[in-house]
GROMACS .gro file of C-alpha atoms in nm:
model
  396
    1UNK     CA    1   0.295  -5.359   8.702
    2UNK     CA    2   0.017  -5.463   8.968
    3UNK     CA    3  -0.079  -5.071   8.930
    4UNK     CA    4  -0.074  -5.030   8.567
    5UNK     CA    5  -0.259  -5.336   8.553
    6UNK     CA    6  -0.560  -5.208   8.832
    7UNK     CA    7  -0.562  -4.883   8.593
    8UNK     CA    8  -0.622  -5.110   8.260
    9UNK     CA    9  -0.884  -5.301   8.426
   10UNK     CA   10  -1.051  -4.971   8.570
   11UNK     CA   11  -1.071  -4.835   8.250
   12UNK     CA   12  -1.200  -5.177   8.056
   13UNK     CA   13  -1.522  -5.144   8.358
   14UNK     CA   14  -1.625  -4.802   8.227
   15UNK     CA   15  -1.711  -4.945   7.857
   16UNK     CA   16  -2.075  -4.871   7.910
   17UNK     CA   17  -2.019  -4.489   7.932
   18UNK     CA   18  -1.735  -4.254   7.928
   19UNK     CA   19  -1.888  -4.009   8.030
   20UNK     CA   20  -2.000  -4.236   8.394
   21UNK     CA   21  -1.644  -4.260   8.417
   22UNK     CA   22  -1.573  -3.901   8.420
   23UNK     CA   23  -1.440  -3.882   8.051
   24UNK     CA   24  -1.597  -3.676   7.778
   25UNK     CA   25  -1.835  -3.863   7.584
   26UNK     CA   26  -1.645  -3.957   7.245
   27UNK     CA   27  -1.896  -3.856   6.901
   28UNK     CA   28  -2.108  -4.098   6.781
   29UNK     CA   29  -1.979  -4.026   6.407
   30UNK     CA   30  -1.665  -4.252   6.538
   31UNK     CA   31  -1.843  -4.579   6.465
   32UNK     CA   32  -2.099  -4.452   6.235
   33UNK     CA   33  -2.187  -4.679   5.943
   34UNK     CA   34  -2.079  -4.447   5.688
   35UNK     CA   35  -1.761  -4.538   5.823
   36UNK     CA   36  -1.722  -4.872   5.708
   37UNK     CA   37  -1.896  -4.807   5.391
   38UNK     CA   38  -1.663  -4.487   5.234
   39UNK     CA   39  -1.364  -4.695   5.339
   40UNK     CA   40  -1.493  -5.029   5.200
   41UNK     CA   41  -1.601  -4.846   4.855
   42UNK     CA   42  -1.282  -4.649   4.799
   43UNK     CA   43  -1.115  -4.974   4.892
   44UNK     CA   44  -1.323  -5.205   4.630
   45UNK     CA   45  -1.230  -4.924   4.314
   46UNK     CA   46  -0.874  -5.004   4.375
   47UNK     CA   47  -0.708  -4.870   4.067
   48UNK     CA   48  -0.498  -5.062   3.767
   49UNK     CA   49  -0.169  -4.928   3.766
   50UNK     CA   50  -0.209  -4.843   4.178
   51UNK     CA   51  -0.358  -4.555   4.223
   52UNK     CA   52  -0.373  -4.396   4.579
   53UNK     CA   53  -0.604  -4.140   4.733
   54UNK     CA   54  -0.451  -3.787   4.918
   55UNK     CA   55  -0.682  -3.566   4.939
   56UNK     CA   56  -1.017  -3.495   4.755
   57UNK     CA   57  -1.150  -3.160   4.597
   58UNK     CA   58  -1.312  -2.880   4.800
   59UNK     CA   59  -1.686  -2.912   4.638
   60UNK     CA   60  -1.811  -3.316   4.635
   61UNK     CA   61  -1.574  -3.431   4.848
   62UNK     CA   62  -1.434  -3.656   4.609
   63UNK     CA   63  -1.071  -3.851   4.611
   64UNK     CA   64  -0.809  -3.704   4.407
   65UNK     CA   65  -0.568  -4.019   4.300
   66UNK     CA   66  -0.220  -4.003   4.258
   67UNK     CA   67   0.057  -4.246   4.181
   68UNK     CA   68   0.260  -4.427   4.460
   69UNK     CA   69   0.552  -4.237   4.503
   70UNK     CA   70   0.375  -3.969   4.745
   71UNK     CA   71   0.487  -3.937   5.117
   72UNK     CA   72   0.106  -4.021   5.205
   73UNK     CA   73   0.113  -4.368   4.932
   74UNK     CA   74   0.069  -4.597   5.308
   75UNK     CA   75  -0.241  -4.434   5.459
   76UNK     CA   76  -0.521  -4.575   5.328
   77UNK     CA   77  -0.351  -4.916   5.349
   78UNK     CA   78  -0.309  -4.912   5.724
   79UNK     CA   79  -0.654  -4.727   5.734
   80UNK     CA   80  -0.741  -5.078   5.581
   81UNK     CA   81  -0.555  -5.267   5.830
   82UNK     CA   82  -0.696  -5.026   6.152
   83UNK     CA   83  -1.045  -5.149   5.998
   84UNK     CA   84  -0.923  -5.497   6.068
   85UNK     CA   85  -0.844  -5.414   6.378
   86UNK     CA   86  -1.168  -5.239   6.443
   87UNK     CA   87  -1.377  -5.598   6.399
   88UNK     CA   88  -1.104  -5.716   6.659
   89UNK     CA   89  -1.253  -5.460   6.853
   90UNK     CA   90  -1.608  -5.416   6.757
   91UNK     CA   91  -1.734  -5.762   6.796
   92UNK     CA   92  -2.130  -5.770   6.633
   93UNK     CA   93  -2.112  -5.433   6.533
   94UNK     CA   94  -2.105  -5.225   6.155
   95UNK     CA   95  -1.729  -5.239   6.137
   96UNK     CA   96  -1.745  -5.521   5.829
   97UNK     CA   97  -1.592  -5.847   5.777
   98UNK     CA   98  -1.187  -5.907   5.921
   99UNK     CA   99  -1.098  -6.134   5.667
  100UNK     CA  100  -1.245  -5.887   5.416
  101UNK     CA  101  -1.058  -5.590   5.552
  102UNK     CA  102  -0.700  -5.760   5.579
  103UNK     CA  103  -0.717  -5.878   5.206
  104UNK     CA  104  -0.787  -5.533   5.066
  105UNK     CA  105  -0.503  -5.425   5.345
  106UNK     CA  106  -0.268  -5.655   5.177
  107UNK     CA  107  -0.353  -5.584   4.825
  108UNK     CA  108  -0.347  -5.228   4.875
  109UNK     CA  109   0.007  -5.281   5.026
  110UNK     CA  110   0.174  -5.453   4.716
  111UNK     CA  111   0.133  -5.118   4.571
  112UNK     CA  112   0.398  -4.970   4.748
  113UNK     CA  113   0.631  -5.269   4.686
  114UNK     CA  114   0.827  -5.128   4.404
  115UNK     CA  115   0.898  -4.800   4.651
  116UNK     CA  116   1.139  -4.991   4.856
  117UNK     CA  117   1.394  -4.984   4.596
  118UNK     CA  118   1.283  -4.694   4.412
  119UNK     CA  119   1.127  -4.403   4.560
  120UNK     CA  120   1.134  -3.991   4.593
  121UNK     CA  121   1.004  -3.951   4.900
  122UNK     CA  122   1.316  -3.929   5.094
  123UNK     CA  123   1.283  -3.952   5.479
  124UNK     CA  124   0.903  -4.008   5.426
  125UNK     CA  125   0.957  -4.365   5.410
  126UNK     CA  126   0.874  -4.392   5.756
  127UNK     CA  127   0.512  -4.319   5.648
  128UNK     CA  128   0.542  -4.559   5.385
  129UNK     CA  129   0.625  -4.854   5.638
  130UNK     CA  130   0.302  -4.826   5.799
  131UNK     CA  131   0.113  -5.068   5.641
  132UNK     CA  132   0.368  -5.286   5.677
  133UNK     CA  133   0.438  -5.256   6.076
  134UNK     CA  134   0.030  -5.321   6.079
  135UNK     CA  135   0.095  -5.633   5.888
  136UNK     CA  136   0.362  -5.788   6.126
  137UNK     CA  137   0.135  -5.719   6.409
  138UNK     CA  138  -0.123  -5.972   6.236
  139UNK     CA  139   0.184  -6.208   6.140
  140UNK     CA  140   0.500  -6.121   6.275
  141UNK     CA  141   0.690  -6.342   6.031
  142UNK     CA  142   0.573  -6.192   5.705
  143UNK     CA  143   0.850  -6.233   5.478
  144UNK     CA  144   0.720  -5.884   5.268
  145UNK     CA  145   0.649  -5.728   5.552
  146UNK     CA  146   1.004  -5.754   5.703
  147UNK     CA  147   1.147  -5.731   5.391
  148UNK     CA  148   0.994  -5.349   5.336
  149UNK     CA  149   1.013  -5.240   5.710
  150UNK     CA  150   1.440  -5.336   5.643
  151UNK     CA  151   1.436  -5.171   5.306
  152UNK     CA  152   1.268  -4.813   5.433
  153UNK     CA  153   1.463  -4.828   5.730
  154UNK     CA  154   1.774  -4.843   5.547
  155UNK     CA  155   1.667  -4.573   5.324
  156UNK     CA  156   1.584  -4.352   5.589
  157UNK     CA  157   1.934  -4.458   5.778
  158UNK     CA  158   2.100  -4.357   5.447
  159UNK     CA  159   1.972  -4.012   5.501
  160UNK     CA  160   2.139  -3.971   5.895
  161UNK     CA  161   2.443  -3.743   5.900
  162UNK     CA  162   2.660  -3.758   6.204
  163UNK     CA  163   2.768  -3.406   6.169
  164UNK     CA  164   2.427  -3.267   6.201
  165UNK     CA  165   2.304  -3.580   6.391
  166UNK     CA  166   1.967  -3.558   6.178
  167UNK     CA  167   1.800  -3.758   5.906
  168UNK     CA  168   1.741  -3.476   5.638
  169UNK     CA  169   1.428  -3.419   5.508
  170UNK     CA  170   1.397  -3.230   5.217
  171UNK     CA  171   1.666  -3.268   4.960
  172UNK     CA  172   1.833  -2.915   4.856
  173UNK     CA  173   2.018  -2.771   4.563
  174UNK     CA  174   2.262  -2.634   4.827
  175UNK     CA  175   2.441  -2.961   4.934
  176UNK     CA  176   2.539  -2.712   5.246
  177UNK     CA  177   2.174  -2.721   5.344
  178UNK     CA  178   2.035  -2.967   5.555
  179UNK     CA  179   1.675  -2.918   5.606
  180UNK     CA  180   1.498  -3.099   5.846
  181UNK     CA  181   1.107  -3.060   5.943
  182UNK     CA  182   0.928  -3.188   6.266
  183UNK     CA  183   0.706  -3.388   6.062
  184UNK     CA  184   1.025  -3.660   6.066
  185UNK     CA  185   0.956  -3.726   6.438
  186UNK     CA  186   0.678  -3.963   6.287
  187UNK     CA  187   0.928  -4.133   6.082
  188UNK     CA  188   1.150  -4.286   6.385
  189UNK     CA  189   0.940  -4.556   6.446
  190UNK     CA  190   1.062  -4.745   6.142
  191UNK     CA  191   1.385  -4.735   6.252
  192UNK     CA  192   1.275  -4.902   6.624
  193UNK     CA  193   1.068  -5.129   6.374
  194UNK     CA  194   1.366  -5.229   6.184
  195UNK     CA  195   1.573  -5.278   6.515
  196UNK     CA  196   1.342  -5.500   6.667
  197UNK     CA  197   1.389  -5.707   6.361
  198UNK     CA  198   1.769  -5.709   6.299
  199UNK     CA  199   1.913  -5.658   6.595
  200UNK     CA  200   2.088  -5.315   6.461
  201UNK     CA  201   2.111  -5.077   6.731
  202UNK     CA  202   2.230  -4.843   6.512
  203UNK     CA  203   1.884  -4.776   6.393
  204UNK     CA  204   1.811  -4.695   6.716
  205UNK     CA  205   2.136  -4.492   6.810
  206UNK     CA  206   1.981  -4.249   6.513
  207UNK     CA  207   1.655  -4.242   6.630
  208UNK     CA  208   1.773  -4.111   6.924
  209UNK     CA  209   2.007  -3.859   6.801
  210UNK     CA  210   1.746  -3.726   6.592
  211UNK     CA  211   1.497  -3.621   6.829
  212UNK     CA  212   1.752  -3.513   7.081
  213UNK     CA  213   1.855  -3.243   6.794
  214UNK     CA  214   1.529  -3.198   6.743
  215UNK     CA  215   1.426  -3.120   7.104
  216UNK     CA  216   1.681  -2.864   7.184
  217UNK     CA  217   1.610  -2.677   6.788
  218UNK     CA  218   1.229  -2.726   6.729
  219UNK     CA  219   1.069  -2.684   7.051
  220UNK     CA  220   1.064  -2.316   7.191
  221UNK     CA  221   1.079  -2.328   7.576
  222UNK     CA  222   0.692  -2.240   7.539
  223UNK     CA  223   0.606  -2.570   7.395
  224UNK     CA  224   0.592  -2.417   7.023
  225UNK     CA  225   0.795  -2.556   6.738
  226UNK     CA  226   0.955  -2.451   6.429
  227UNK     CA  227   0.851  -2.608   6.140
  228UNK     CA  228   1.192  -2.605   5.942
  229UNK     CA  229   1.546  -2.594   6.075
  230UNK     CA  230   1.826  -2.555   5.801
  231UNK     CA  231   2.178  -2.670   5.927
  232UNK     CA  232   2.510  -2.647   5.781
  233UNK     CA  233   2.574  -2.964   5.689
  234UNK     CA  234   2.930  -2.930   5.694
  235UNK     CA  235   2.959  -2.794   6.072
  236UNK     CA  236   2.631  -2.900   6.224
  237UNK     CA  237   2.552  -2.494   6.328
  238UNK     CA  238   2.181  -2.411   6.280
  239UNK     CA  239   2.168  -2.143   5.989
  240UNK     CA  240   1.761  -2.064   6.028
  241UNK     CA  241   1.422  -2.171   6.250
  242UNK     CA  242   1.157  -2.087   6.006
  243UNK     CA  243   0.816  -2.228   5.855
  244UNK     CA  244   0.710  -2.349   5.508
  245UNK     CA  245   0.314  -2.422   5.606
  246UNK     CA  246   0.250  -2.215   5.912
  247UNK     CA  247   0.183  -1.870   5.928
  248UNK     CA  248   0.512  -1.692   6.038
  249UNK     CA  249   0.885  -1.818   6.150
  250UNK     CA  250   0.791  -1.783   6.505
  251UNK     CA  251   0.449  -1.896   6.486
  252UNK     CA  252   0.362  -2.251   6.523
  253UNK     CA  253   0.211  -2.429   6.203
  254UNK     CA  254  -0.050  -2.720   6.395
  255UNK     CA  255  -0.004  -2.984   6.205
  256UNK     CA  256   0.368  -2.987   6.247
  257UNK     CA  257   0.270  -2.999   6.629
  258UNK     CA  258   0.050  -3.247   6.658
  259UNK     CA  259   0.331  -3.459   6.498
  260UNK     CA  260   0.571  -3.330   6.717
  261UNK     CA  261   0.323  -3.426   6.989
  262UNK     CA  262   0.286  -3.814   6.852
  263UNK     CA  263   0.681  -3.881   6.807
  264UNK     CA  264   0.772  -3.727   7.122
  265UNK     CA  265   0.542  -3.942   7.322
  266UNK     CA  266   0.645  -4.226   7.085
  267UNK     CA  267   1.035  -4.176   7.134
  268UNK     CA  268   0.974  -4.190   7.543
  269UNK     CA  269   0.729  -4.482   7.436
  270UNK     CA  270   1.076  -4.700   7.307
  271UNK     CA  271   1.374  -4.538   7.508
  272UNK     CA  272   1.199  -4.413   7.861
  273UNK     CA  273   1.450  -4.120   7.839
  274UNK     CA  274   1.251  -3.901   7.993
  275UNK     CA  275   1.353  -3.546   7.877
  276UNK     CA  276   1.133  -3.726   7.581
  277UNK     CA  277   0.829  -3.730   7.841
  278UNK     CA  278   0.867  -3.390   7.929
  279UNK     CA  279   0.915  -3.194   7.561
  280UNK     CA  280   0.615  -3.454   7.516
  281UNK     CA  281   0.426  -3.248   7.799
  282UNK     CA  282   0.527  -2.897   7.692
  283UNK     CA  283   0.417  -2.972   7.335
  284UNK     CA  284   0.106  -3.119   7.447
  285UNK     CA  285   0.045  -2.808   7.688
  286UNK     CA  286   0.091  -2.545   7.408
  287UNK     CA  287  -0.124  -2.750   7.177
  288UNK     CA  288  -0.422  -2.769   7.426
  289UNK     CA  289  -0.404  -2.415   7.557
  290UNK     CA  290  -0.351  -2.286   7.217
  291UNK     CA  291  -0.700  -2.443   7.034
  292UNK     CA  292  -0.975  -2.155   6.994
  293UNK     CA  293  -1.238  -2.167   7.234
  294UNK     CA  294  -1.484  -2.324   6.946
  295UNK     CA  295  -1.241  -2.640   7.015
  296UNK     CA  296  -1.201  -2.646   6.628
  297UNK     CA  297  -0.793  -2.678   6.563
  298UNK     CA  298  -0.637  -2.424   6.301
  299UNK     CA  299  -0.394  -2.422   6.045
  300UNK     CA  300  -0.380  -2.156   6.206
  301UNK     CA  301  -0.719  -2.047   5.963
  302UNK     CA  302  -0.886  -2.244   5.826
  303UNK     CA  303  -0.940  -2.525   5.966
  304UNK     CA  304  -0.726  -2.847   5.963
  305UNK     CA  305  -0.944  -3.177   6.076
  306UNK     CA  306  -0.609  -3.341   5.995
  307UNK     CA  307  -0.423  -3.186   6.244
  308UNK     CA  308  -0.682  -3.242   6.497
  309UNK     CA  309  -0.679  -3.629   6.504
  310UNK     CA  310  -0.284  -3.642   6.438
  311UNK     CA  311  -0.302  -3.471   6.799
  312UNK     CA  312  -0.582  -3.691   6.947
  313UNK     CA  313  -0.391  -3.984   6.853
  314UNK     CA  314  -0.077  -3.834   7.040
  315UNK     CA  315  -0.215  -3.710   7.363
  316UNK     CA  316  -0.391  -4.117   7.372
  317UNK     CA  317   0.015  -4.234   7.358
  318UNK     CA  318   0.065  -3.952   7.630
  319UNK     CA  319  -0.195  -4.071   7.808
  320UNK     CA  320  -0.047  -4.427   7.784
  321UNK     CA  321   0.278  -4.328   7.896
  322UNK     CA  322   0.206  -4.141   8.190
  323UNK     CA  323   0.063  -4.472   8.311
  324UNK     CA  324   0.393  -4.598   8.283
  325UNK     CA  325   0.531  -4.325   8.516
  326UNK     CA  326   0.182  -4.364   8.776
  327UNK     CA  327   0.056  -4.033   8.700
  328UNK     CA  328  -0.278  -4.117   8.648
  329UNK     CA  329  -0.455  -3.779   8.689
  330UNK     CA  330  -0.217  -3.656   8.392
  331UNK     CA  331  -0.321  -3.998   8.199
  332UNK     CA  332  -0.722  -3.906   8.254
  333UNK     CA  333  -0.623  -3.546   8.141
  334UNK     CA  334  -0.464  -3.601   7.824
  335UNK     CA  335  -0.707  -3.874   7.762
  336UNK     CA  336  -1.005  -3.619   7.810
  337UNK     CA  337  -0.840  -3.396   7.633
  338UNK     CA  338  -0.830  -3.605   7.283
  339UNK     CA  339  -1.139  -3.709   7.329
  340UNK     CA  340  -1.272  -3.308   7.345
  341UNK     CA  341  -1.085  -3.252   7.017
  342UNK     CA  342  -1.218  -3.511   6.861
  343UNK     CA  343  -1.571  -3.446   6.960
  344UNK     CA  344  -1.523  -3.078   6.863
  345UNK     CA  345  -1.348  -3.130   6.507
  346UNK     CA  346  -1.574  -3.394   6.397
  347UNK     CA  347  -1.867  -3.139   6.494
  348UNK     CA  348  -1.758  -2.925   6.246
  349UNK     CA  349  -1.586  -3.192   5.995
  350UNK     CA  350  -1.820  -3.475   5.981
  351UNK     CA  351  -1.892  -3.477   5.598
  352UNK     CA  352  -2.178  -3.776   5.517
  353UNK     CA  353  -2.225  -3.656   5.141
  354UNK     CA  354  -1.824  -3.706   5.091
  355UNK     CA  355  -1.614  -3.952   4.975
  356UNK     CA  356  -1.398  -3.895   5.262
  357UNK     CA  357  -1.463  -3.901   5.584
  358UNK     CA  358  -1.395  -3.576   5.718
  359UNK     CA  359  -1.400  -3.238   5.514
  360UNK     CA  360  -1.173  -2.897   5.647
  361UNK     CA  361  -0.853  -3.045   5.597
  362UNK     CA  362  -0.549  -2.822   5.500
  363UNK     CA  363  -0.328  -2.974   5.296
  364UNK     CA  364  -0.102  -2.714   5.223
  365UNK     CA  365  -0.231  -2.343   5.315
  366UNK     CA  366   0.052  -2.128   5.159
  367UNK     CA  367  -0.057  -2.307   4.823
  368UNK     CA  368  -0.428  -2.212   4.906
  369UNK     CA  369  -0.501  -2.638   4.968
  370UNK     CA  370  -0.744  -2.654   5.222
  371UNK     CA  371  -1.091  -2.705   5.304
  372UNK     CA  372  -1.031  -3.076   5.197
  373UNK     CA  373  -1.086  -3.435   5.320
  374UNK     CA  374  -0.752  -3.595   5.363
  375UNK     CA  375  -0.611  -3.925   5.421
  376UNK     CA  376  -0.428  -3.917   5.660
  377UNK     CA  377  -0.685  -3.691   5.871
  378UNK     CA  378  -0.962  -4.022   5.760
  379UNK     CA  379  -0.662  -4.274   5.910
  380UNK     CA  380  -0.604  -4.111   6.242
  381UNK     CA  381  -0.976  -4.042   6.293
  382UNK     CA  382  -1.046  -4.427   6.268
  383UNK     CA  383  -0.745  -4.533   6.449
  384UNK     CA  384  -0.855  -4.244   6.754
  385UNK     CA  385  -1.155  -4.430   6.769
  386UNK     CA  386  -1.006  -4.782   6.822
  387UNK     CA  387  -0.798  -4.621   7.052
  388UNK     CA  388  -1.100  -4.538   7.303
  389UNK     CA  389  -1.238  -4.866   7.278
  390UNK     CA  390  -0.938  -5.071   7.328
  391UNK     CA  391  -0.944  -4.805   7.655
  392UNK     CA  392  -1.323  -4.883   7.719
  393UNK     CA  393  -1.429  -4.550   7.661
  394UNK     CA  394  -1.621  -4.569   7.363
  395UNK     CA  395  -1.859  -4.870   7.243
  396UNK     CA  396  -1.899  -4.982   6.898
   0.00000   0.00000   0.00000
């Protein structure tokens, strides 16, 4: 602890420059103005029914809306809440008023209310819970906030089979099919969420057993993933290792990495197993060595912004966690690292005329939806920047 501690106060003395600490300078487009303001205005036109914004169109930059039951409904809501969090951070600065920010949060949460009950998102109810796991860091007794975190735990419990030992993803004709993408790794935490809350270790005792399946049939020894594994959901066997997004069956779609990356990191975050730390490593070694030599991450063409700060935001939880293990050159690597991709994607996806904040996001690239601003891409961009001041390595 004495050591972890010497590291976090090392870190907090470099807030001047990260760059005089040895770090990569972070872009200044992190706490730009126009950061604030696009938020803050798509936050003040909140729609009546709810309304939430995905993605926006590939000329103006402008939101596309769609109704709550959408795997990405909780984004813009814990954007809201990281925005609360960034005048926690950003003391005197542009990042707006806190008391402004966590109202809009909250309103923009009810939306999702009804979902707990009713929803069609299946195991994407981890991504739903977001907003709510913000709002029990701000008060951990929030009666709606434990009440959803419960309810899309359970629903994502519901969807655990022991036979497989995964949470299926996408639901099938073929009741024989059990389809399961990496992109659940980011769903997990609602189950450690839940845990913490109830006291069921059962939550936790799936967690587990999901990733574990997932580590030995998505992750290639390389480092690379599959996108999609179909099991027999009778016996368990693994029928097929293919994609849906990425390119080929053997290639490696980024997006689906970079979330492999994050839940990795985050599994070894909650359980210190540390085969966790090390398909963590391997992951974030294929991602790194893989990324063109512009820096600019691929889907793999075009572009994807999206996938970019999904990984930034998971090599910063590598980074944390190799503190926790005293490897502090492989802590100051990662960290550099991030900060590289998000320097080099926001170079090229920095979009001041848009609504959102970024532009050459890919959606979906079989279905020709790309070149977009995206949510979730906007979210983890914020959230990588509150990240490197929390670390001292950027200043507001």
């Amino acid at each position: 602890m004495l050591a972890l501690s010497f590291v976090a106060l090392a870190l907090s003395a470099c807030s001047v420059s990260a760059a005089a600490s040895g770090f990569v300078a972070p872009p200044a487009e992190l706490f730009s103005p126009l950061v604030a303001q696009k938020v803050l205005k798509t936050a003040t036109a909140f729609p009546n029914p709810p309304q939430y914004p995905q993605y926006t169109d590939r000329v103006n930059g402008d939101w596309i809306w769609f109704t709550p039951d959408q795997w990405t409904t909780g984004f813009f809501p814990a954007t809201l809440y990281a925005m609360y969090e960034r005048t926690k951070l950003c003391t005197h600065s542009n990042a707006g008023d806190a008391s402004q920010w966590l109202s809009l949060a909250r309103t923009w949460s009810t939306g999702e209310v009804p979902l707990e009950t009713n929803t069609g998102v299946g195991h994407d109810v981890g991504f739903l819970s977001f907003p709510f796991m913000d709002e029990l860091t701000v008060t951990p007794n929030n009666e709606t906030a434990v009440q959803a975190v419960n309810a899309f735990a359970n629903h994502l419990a519901g969807r655990f089979s022991p036979i497989v030992g995964c949470t299926r993803s996408w639901d099938t004709s073929d009741p024989t099919d059990f389809q399961v993408i990496i992109d659940n790794m980011m769903n997990l935490e609602v189950l450690f969420a839940s845990e913490k809350l109830t006291g069921n270790h059962t939550l936790r005792d799936i967690a587990i057993s999901h990733a574990d399946k997932t580590m030995a049939n998505h992750i290639r020894p390389d480092g690379g993933s599959y996108h999609v594994v179909d099991y027999n959901s009778t016996t368990g066997a693994v029928i097929r290792q293919r994609t849906s997004q990425g390119y080929a069956d053997n290639s490696t779609w980024s997006r689906g990495e970079a979330w492999g990356l994050y839940g990795f990191a985050n599994m070894y975050k909650h359980t210190k197993k540390f085969d966790y730390l090390l398909t963590a490593r391997r992951i974030a070694t294929y991602f790194i060595t893989n990324i063109p030599s512009d820096g600019v991450v691929p889907c793999p063409r075009p572009a994807d912004s999206s996938a970019a700060m999904i990984a930034a935001n998971g090599l910063l939880l590598l980074a944390d966690q190799e503190l926790s293990v005293f490897n502090f050159s492989g802590s100051a690597y990662y960290t550099n690292a991030a900060i590289k991709i998000v320097r080099d994607n926001t170079k090229l996806a920095w979009a001041p005329s848009w609504q959102s904040l970024l532009s050459n996001g890919t959606v979906n690239n079989p279905q020709h939806n790309n070149l977009t601003g995206i949510v979730y891409g906007d979210h983890y961009f914020i959230t990588a920047g509150n990240e490197l001041v929390s670390r001292g390595l950027a200043s507001c």
